[in-house]
Short mmCIF file of C-alpha atoms in Angstrom, two decimals:
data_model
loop_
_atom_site.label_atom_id
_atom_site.label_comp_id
_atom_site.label_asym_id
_atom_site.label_seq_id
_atom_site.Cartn_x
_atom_site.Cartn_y
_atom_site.Cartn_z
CA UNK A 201 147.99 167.76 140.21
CA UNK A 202 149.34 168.91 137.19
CA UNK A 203 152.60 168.15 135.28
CA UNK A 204 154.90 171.70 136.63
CA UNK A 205 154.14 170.99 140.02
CA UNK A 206 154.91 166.97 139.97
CA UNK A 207 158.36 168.01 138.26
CA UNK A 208 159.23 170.08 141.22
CA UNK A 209 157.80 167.66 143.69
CA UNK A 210 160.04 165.00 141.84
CA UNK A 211 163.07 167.22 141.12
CA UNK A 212 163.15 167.08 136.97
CA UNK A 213 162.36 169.68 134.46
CA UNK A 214 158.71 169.84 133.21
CA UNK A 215 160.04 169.01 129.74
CA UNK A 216 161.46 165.89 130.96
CA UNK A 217 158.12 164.75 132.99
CA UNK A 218 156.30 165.15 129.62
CA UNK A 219 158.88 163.20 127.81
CA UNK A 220 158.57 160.52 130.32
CA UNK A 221 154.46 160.24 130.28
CA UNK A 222 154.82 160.41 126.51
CA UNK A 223 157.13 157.60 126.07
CA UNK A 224 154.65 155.53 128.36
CA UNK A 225 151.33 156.59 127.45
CA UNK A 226 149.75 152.96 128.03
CA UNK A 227 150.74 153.47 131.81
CA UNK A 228 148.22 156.19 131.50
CA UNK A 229 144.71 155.75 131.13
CA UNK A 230 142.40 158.74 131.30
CA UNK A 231 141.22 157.93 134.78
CA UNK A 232 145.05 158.57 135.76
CA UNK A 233 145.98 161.65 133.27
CA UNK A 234 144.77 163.91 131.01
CA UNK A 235 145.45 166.97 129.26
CA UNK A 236 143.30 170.35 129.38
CA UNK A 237 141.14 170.58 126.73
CA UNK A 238 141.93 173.70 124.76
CA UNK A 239 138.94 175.14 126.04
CA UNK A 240 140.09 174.66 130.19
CA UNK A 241 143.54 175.91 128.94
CA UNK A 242 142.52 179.03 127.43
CA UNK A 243 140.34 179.48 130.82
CA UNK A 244 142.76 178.56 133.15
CA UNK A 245 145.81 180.43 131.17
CA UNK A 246 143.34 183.60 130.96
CA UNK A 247 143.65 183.87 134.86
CA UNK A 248 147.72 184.85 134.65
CA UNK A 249 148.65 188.20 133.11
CA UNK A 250 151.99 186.73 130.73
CA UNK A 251 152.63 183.57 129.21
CA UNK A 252 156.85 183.88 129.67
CA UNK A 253 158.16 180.93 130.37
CA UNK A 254 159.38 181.73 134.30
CA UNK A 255 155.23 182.49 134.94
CA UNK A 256 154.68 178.81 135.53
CA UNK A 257 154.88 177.46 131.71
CA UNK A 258 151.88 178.91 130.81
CA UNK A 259 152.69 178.38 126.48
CA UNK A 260 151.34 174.29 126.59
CA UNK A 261 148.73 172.70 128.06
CA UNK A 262 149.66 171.38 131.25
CA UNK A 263 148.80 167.65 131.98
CA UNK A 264 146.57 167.09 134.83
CA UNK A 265 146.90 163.40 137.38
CA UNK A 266 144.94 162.14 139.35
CA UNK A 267 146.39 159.88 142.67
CA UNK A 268 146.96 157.32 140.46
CA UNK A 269 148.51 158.70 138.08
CA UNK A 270 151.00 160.49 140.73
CA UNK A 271 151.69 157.01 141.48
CA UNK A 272 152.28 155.73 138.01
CA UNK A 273 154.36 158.77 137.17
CA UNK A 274 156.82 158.00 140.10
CA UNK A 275 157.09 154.71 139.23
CA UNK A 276 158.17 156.02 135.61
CA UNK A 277 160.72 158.44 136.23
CA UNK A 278 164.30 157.51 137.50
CA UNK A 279 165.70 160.38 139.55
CA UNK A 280 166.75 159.41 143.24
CA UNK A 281 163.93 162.21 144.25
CA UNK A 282 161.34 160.27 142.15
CA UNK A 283 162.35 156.48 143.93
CA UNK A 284 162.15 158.67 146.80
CA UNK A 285 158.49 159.73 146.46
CA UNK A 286 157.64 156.39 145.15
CA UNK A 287 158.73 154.58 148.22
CA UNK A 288 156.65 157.39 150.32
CA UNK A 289 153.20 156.99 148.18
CA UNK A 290 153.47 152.99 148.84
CA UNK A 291 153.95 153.92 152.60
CA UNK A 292 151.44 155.86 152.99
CA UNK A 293 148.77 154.12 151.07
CA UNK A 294 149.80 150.77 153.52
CA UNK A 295 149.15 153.01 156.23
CA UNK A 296 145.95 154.10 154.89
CA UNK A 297 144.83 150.40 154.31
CA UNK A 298 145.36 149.83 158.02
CA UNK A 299 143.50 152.53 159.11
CA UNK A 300 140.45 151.64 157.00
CA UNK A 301 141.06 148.05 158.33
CA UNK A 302 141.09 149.35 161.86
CA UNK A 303 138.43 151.86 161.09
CA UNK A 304 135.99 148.96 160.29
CA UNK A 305 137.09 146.91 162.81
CA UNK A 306 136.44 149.60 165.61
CA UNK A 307 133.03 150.51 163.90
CA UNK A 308 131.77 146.66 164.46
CA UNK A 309 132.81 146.26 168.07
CA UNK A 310 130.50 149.67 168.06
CA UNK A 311 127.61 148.15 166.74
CA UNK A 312 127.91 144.94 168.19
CA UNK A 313 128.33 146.79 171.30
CA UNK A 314 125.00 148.83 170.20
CA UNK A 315 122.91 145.74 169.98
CA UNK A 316 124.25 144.25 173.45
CA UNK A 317 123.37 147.69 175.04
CA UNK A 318 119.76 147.12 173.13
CA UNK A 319 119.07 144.22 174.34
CA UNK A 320 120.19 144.99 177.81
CA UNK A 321 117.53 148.01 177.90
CA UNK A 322 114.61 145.74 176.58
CA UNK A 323 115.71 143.46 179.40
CA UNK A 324 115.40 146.15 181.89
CA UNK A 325 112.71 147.41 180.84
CA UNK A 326 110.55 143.97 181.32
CA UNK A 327 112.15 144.07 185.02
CA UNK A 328 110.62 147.37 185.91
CA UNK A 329 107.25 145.99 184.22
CA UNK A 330 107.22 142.99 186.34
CA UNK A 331 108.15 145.16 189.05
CA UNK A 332 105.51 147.90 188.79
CA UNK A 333 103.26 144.62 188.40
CA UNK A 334 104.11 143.57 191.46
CA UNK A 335 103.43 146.80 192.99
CA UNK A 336 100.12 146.75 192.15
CA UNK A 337 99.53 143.65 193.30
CA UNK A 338 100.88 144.97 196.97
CA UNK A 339 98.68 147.91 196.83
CA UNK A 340 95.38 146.05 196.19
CA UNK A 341 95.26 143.43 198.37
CA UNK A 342 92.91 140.54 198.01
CA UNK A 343 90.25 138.80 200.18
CA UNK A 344 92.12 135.82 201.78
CA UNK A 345 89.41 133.32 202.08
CA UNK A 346 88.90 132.37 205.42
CA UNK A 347 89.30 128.69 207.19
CA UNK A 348 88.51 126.96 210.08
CA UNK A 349 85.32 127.53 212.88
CA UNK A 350 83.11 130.83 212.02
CA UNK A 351 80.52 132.23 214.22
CA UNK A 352 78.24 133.72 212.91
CA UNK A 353 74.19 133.76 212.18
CA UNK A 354 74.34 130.18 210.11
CA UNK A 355 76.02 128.36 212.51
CA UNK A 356 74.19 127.95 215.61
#
């Protein structure tokens, strides 16, 4: 996000946002700000018509955060709108903890329940093996050897 919109999200002036990251640069590695490179500035200012200073501060290069740094940055200013947002970001990220917790969770009992339901078809499929097996057995029957007193030619 960059710098303009943070200061309205946390009710200060730009000007004082800046002040604030530049008095604690060390809270801000590049992975959690950065400023536009001359180059990206002259792009991105090249897309707006005037540079005045109610057209969305378009004289400086804006700095850019990332999540973190919109973390970092309300832990560094003090208005009541700032504690505010602070509090929200911690919420929220607890609440997005959980859900990855319960997301995992949920996506073992699936796979767990995935192998049971495996193993259960394997099973079943033996059973109708053994039972076409046995069908085949019923439709060709065998000799049954005869016992006891024959008549016949050898026996007289």
């Amino acid at each position: 996000m960059l710098d303009r919109d943070l200061a309205e999200l946390f009710g200060v002036e730009t000007k004082v946002l800046k002040q604030s990251v530049k008095r604690n640069m060390e809270r801000f590695p590049e992975d959690f700000m950065f400023e536009m490179s001359p180059e990206e500035f002259q792009n991105w200012r090249s897309q707006f018509v005037t540079s005045n200073s109610d057209k969305k501060g378009l004289r400086y290069a804006p700095f850019c955060f990332t999540e973190q740094g919109v973390t970092m940055l309300s832990c560094v200013l003090n208005s009541k709108r700032a504690i505010h947002v602070n509090i929200q970001i911690v919420r929220i990220f607890t609440k997005l903890r959980q859900f990855i917790v319960d997301h995992s969770e949920i996506k073992l009992e699936i796979s767990e329940i995935k192998k049971q339901l495996s193993n259960h078809s394997k099973n079943i499929e033996v059973v109708f093996q053994y039972l076409d097996e046995l069908l085949e057995k019923k439709d060709q029957p065998k000799e049954r050897v005869r016992i006891g007193f024959h008549f016949g030619k050898d026996n007289n």
